[in-house]
Tab-separated table of C-alpha atoms in Angstrom:
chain	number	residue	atom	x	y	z
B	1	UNK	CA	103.093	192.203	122.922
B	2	UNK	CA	103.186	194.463	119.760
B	3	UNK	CA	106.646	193.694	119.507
B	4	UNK	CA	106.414	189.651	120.529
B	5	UNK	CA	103.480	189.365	117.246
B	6	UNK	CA	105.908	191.318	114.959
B	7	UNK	CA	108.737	188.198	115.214
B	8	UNK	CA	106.130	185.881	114.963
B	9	UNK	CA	104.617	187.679	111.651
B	10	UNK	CA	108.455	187.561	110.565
B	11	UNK	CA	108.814	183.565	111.271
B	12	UNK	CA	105.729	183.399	109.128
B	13	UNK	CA	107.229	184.953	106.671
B	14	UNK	CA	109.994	182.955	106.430
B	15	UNK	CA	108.097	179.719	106.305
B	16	UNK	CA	105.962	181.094	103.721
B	17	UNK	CA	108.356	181.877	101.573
B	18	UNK	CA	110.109	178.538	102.151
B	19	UNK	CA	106.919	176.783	101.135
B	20	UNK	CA	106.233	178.989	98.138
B	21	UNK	CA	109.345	177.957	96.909
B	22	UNK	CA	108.284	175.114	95.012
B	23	UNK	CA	105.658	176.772	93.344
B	24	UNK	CA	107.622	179.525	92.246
B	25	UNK	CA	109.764	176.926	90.454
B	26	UNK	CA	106.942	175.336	89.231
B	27	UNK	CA	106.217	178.874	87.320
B	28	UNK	CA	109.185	179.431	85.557
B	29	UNK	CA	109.501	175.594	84.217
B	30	UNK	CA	106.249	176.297	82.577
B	31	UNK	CA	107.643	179.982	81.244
B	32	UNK	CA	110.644	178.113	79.813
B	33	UNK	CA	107.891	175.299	78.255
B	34	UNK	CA	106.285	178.012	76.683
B	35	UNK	CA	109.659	180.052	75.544
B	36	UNK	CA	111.778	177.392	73.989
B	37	UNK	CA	109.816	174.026	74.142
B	38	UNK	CA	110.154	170.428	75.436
B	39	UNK	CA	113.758	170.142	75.209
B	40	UNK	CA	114.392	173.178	77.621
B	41	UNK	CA	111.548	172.689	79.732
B	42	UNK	CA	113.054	169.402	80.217
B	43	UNK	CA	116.970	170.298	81.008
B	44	UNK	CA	115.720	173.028	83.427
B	45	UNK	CA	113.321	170.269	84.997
B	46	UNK	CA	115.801	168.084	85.846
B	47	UNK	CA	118.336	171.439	87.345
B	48	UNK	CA	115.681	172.446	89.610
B	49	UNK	CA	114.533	169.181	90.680
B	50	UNK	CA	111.123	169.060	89.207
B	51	UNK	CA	112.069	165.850	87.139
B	52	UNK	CA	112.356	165.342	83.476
B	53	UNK	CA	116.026	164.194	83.767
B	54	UNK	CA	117.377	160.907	84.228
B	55	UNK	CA	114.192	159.230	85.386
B	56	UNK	CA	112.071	160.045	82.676
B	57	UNK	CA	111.621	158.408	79.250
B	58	UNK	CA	112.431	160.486	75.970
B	59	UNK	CA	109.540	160.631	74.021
B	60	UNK	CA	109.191	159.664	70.277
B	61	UNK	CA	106.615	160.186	67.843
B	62	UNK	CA	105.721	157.101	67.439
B	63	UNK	CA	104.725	156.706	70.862
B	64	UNK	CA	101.148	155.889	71.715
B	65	UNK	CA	101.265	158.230	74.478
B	66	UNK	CA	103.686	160.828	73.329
B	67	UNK	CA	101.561	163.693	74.502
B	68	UNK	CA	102.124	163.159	78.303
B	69	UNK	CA	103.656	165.528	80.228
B	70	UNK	CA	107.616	164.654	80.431
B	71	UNK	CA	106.879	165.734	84.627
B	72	UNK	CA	103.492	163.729	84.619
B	73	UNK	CA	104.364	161.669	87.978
B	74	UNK	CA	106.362	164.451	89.242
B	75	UNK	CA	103.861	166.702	89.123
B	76	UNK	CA	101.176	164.336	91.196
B	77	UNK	CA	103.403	165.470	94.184
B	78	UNK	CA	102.153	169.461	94.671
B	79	UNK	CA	104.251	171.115	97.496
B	80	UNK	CA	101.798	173.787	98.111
B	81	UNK	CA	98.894	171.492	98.019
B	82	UNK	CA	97.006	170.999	102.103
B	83	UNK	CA	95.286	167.373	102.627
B	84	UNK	CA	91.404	167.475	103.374
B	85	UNK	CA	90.832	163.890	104.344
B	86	UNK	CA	88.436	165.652	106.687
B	87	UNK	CA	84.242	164.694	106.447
B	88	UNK	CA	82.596	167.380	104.535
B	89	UNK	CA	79.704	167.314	107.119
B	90	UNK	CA	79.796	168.512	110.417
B	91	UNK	CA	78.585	166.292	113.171
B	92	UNK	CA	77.991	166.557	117.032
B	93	UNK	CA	81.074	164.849	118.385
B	94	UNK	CA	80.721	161.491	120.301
B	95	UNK	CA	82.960	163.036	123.217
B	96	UNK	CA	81.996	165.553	125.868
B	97	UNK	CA	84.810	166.708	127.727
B	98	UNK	CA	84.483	168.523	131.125
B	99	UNK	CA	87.926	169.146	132.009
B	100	UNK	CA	91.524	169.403	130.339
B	101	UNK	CA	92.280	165.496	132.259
B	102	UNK	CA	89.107	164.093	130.434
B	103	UNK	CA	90.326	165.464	126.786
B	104	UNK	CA	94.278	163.907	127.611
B	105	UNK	CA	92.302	160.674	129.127
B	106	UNK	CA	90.704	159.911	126.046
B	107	UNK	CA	92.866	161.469	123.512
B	108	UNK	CA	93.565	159.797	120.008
B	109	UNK	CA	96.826	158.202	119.679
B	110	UNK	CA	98.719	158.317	116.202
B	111	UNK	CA	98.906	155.862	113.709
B	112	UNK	CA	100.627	152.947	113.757
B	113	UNK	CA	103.177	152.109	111.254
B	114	UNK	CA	102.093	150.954	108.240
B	115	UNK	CA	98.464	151.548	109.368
B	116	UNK	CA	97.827	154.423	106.353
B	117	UNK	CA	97.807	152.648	103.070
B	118	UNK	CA	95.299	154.297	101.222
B	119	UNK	CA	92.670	157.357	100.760
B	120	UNK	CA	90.192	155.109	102.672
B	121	UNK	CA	92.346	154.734	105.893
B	122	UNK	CA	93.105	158.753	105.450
B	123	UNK	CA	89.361	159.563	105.566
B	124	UNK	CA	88.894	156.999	108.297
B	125	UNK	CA	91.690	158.537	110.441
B	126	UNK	CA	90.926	162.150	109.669
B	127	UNK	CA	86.967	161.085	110.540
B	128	UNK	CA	88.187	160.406	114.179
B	129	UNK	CA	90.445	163.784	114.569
B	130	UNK	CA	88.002	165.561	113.464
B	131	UNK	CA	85.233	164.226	115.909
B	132	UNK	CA	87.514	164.587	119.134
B	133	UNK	CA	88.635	168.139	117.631
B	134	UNK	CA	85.171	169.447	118.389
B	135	UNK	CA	84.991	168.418	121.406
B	136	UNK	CA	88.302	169.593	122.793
B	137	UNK	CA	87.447	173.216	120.917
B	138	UNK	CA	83.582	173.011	122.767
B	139	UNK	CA	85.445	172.260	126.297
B	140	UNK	CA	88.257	174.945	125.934
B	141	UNK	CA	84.953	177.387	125.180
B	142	UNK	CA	83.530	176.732	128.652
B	143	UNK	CA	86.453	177.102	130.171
B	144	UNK	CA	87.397	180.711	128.381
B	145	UNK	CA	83.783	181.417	129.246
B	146	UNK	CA	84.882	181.561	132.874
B	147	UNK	CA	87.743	183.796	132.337
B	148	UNK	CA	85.386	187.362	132.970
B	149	UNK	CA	84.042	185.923	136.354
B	150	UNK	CA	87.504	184.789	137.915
B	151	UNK	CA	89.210	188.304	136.849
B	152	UNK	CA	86.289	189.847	139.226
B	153	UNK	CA	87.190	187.306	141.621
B	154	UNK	CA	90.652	187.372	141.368
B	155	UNK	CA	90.504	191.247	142.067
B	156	UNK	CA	87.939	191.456	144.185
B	157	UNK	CA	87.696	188.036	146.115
B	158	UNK	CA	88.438	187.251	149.916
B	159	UNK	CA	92.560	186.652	150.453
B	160	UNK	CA	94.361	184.693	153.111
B	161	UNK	CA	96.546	188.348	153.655
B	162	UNK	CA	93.338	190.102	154.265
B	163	UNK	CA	93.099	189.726	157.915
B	164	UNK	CA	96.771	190.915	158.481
B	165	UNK	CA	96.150	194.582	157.027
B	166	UNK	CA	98.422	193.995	153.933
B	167	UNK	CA	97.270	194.407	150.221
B	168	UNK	CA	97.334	191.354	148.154
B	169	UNK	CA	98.928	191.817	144.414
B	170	UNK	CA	97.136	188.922	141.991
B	171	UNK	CA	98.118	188.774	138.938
B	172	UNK	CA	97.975	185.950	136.285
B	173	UNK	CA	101.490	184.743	134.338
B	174	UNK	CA	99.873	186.593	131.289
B	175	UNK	CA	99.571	190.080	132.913
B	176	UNK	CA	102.968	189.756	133.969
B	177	UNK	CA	104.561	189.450	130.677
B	178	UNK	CA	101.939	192.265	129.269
B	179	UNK	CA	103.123	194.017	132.102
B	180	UNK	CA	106.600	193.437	130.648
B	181	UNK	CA	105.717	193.973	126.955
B	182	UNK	CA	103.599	197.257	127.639
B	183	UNK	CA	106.876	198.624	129.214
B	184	UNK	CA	108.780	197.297	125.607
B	185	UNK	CA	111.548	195.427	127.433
B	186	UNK	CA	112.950	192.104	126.321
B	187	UNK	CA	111.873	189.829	128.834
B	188	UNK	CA	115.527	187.632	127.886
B	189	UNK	CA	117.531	191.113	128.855
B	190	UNK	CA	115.547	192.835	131.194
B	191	UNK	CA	116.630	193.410	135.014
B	192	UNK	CA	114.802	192.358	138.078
B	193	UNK	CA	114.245	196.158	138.892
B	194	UNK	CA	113.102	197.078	135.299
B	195	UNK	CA	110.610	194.596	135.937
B	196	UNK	CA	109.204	195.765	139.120
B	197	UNK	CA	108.894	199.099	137.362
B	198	UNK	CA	106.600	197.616	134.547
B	199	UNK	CA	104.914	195.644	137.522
B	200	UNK	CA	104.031	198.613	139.316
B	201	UNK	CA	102.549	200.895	135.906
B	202	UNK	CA	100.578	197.806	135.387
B	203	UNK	CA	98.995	197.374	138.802
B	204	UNK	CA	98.761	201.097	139.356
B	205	UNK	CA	96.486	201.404	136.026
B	206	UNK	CA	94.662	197.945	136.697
B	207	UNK	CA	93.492	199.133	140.349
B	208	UNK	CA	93.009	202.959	139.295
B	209	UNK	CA	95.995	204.073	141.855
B	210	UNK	CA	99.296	206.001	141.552
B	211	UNK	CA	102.404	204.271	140.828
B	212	UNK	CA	103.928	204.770	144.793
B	213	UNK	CA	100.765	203.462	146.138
B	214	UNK	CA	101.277	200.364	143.658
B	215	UNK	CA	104.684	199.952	144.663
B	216	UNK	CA	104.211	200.247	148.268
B	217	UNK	CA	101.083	197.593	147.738
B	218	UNK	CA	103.410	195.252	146.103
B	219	UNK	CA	105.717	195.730	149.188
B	220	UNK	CA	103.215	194.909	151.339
B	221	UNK	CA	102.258	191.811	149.569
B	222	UNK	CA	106.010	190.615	149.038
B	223	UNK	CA	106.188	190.991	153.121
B	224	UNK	CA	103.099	189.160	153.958
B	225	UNK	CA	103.937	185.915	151.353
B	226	UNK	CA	107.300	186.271	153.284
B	227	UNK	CA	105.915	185.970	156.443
B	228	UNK	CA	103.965	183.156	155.792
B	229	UNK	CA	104.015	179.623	154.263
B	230	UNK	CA	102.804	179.457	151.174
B	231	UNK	CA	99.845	177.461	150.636
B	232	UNK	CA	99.215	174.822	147.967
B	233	UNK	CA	97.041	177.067	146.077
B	234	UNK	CA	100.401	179.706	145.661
B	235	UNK	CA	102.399	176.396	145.065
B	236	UNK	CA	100.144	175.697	141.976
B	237	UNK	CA	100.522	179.162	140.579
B	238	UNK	CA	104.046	178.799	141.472
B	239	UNK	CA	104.291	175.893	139.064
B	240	UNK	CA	101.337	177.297	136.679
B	241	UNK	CA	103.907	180.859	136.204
B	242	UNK	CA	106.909	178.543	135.525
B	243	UNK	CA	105.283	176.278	132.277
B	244	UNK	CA	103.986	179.476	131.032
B	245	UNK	CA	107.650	181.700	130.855
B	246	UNK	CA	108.884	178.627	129.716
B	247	UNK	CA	106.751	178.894	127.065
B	248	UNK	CA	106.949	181.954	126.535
B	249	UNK	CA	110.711	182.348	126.198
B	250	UNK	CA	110.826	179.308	124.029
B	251	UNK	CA	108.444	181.275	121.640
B	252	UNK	CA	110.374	184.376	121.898
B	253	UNK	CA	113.670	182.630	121.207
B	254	UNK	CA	112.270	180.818	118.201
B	255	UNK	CA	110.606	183.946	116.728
B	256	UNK	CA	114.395	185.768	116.979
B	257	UNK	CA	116.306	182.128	115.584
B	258	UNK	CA	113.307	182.966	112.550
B	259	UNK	CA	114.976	186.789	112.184
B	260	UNK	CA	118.332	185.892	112.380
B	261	UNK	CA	117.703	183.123	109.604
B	262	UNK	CA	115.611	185.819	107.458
B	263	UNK	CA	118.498	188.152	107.291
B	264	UNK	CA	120.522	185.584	106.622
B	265	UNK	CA	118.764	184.364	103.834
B	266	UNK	CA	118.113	188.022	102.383
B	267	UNK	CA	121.541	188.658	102.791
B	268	UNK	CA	122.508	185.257	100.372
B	269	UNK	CA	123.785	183.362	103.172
B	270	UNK	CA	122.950	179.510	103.945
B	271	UNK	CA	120.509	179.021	106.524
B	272	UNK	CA	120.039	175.993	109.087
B	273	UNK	CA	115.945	174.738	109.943
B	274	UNK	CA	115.784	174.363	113.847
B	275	UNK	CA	115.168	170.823	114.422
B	276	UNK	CA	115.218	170.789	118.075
B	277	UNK	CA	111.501	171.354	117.643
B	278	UNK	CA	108.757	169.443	116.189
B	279	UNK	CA	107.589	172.507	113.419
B	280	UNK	CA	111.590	172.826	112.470
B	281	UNK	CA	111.688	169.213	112.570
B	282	UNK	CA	108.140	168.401	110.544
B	283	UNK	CA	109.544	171.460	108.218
B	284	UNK	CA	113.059	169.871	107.656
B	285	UNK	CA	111.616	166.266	106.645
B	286	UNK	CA	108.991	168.038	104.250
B	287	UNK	CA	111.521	169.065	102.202
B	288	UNK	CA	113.412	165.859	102.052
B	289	UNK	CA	110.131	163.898	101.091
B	290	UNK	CA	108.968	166.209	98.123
B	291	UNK	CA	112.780	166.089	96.968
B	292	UNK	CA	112.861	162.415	97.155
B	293	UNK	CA	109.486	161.872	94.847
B	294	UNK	CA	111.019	162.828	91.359
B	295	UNK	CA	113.994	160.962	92.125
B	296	UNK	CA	112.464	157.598	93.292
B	297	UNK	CA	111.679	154.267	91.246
B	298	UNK	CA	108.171	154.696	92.046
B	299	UNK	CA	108.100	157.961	90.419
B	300	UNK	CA	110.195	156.231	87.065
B	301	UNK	CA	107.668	153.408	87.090
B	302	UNK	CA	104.278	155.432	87.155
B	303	UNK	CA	105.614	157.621	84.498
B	304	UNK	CA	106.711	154.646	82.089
B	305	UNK	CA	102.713	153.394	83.147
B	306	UNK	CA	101.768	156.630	81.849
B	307	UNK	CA	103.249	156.235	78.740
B	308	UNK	CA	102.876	152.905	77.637
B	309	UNK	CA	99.248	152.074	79.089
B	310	UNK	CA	97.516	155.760	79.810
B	311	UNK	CA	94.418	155.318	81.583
B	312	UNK	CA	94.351	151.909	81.830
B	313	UNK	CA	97.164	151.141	84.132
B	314	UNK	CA	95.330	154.687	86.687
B	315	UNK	CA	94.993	151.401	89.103
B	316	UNK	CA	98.481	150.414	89.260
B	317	UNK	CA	99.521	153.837	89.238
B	318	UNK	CA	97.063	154.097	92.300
B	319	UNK	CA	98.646	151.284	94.208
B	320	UNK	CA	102.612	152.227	93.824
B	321	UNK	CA	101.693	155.863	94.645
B	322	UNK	CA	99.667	154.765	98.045
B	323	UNK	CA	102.755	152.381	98.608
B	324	UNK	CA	105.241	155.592	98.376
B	325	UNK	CA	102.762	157.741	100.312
B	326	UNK	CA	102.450	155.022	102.829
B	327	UNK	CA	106.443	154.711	103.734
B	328	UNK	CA	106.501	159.038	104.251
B	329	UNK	CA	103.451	158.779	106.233
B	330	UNK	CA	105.635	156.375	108.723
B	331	UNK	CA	108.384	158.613	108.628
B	332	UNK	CA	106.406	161.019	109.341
B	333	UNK	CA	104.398	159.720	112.040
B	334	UNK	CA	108.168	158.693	113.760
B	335	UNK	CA	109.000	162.265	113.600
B	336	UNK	CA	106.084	162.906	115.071
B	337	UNK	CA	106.267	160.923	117.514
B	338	UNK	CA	110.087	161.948	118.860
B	339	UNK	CA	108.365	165.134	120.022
B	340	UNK	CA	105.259	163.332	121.473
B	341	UNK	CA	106.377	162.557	124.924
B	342	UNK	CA	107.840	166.157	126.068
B	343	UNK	CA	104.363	167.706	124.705
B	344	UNK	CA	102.372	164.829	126.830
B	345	UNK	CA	104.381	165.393	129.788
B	346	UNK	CA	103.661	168.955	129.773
B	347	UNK	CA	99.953	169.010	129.046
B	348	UNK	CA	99.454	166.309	131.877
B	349	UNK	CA	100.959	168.436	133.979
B	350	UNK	CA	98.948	171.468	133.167
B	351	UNK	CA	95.620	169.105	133.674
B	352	UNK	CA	96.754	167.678	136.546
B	353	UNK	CA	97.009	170.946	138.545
B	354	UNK	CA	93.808	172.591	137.149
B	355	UNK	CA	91.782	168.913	138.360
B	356	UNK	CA	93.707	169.503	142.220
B	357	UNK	CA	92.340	172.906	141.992
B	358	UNK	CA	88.891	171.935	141.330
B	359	UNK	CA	89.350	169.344	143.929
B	360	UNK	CA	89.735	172.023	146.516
B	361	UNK	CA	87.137	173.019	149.133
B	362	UNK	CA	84.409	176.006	148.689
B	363	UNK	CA	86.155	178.023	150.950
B	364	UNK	CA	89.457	177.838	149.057
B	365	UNK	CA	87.580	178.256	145.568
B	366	UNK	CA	86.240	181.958	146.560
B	367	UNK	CA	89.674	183.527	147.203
B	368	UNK	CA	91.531	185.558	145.159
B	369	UNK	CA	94.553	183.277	144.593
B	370	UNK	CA	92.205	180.376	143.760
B	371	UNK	CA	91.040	182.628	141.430
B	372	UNK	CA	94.018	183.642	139.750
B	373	UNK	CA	95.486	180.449	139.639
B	374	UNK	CA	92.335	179.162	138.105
B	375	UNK	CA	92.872	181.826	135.443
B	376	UNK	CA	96.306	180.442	134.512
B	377	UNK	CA	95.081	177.635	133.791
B	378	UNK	CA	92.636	178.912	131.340
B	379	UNK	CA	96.401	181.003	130.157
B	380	UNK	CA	97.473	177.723	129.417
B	381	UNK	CA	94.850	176.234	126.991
B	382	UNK	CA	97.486	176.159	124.127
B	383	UNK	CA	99.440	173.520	125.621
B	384	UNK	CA	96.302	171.481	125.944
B	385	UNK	CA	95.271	172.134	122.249
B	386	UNK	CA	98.516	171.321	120.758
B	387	UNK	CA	98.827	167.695	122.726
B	388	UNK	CA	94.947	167.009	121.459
B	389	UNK	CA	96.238	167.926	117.780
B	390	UNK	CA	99.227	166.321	117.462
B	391	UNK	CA	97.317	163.653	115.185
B	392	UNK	CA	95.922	166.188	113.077
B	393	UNK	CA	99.517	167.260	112.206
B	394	UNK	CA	99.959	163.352	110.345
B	395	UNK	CA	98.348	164.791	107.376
B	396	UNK	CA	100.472	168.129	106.864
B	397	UNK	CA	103.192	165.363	105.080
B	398	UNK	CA	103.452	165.847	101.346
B	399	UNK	CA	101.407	163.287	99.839
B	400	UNK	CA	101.531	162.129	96.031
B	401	UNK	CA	98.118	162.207	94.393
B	402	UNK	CA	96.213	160.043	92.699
B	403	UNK	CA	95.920	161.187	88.513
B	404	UNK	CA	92.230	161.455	87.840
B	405	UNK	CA	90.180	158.538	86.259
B	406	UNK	CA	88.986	160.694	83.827
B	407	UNK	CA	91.851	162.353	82.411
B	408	UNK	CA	92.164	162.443	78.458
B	409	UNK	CA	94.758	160.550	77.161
């Protein structure tokens, strides 16, 4: 696992540096500013796409407003800056969920196009994620509450092998791959009998037994599963084990596409965003949108504003910049929404099979496999949480501010 959370540290590395990019740029426009004056500040503006090129006005001294900053509009766009549209009080939500099906039942759809024109609709839309946000956290706390008691059960609980003298081997899609990670193989590379050999360490220090008496347990249990049907409750697992490798080696590949892009990079080589998923995607179209700002009309027009009327045209500035922000916020929303329906199908699934196992009878919820299934779903919370917060991702696009009323002219 140590070496699963090193990639990931890596990808985060990478993205961070992506996003600090802009900043960094910021920095040494204001250096040059400060070294060799307007006229530089402005050539290098325009070279690293901060503005002050060919969509600015030259200023004059005769100009009423010849103070502004030759990068005012640019500069409303900040690339490091994170939207709070979020209430500043905390509330008891208006939802209670009980299960995963009654948070995808009732969860918030995105916006509709064109439906974000302004700070108000931001706060109005951000009021709502917010509100079904705490209660999709408060319902994936009861259900990680549980997690303790089914581990006892799933260890210790009545099994449908019992009565034919063989040992039953439970164990949840998550101790499997800590199984594998413990034993520091690649789960991508590693062969079947590499990881029967993890297996067996694992069980063998989980039950307090040697590793022959694991192995010959898990023999046992292979023989009796093969000797029988398996039941719907092994079905579900089944199915439960097969969403999370998925997940899992989708994670793992991403983390190493993240390494291989990082030495790239370090190495002065051109590297390509993965757009085949909806962070590469959402990461890819950031970029474009903050690019796009300094070179638009609407950035030309509230910089000529600027200069000509100062304070008094804040208003129209206002409306052309919640016009701009409005048509990225669609785009954005679209991109959003290409991704929407895989994540949906996914999560449903997950709920669905947790709600058939708590539709099963007592008898069935006090064995071990009921147990252990019941604990993959609990495994599988992320999927759940990412569905329910696919709107709050709507407000991670790069908005344009609004300059502040009271700014001195």
């Amino acid at each position: 696992m140590r070496k699963i959370m090193t990639i990931l540290a890596a990808f985060v590395l990478v993205s961070g540096a992506a996003y600090a990019q802009g900043s960094l740029l910021r920095g040494i426009g204001e250096k040059a500013k400060q070294a060799a004056g307007q006229q530089l500040k402005k050539n290098i503006g325009g070279a690293l796409g901060l503005g002050g090129g060919d969509n600015t006005q030259s200023q004059s001294n005769t100009e009423t407003y010849s103070s502004v900053s030759m990068t005012y509009a640019q500069e409303l766009l900040d690339p490091d800056q994170q939207n709070d549209f979020y209430p500043t009080e905390e509330k008891a939500s208006t939802y209670k969920f009980a299960t995963y099906q009654d948070a995808i039942n009732a969860r918030l759809a995105l916006p509709k196009q064109g439906s974000l024109n302004s700070i108000k609709d931001y706060e109005a839309y951000a009021a709502k994620v917010a509100d079904m946000r705490e209660a999709t956290l408060e319902m994936i706390r009861q259900y990680s509450l549980r997690q303790s008691e089914l581990n006892n059960q799933s260890m210790n609980g009545p099994s449908s092998y019992t009565s034919q003298g063989a040992g039953q081997i439970n164990m949840t899609p998550d101790e499997v791959f800590k199984a594998i990670s413990d034993a520091g193989l690649n789960p991508t590379t590693a062969t079947e009998t590499q990881i029967q050999d993890a297996v067996a360490a694992y069980v063998a220090k989980k039950q307090g037994i040697s590793k022959e008496q694991a192995v010959k347990l898990m023999a046992e249990s292979a023989a009796a599963q093969k000797d029988q049907p398996k039941s719907r409750i092994q079905e579900i697992q089944d199915e439960l084990s097969a969403i999370f490798e998925s997940r899992a080696m989708s994670a793992v590949n991403a983390a190493q596409t993240a390494i291989t892009s990082l030495s790239t990079a370090l190495l002065g080589g051109k590297t390509a965003v993965d757009e085949t998923n909806l962070s590469g995607a959402l990461f890819a179209l950031r970029k474009k949108i903050i690019a796009a700002w300094p070179k638009s009309e609407e950035c030309k027009t509230v910089n000529q504003l600027e200069r000509s009327q100062g304070v008094k045209s804040r208003d129209k500035q206002d409306e052309i910049i919640d016009k701009w922000n409005s048509k990225q916020l669609d785009q954005w929303i679209a991109k959003i929404t290409q991704f929407e329906n895989a994540e949906a199908e996914t999560a449903k699934k997950v709920a669905a099979l947790d709600a058939e196992l708590e539709g099963m009878s007592a008898t069935d919820k006090k064995t071990s496999e009921w147990a252990s299934a019941k604990t993959s779903v609990i495994t599988l919370n992320g999927i759940i949480l990412s569905y329910m917060e696919m709107p709050a991702q709507v407000f991670d696009c790069p908005l344009v501010s609004h300059a502040p009323k009271a700014l001195e002219d």
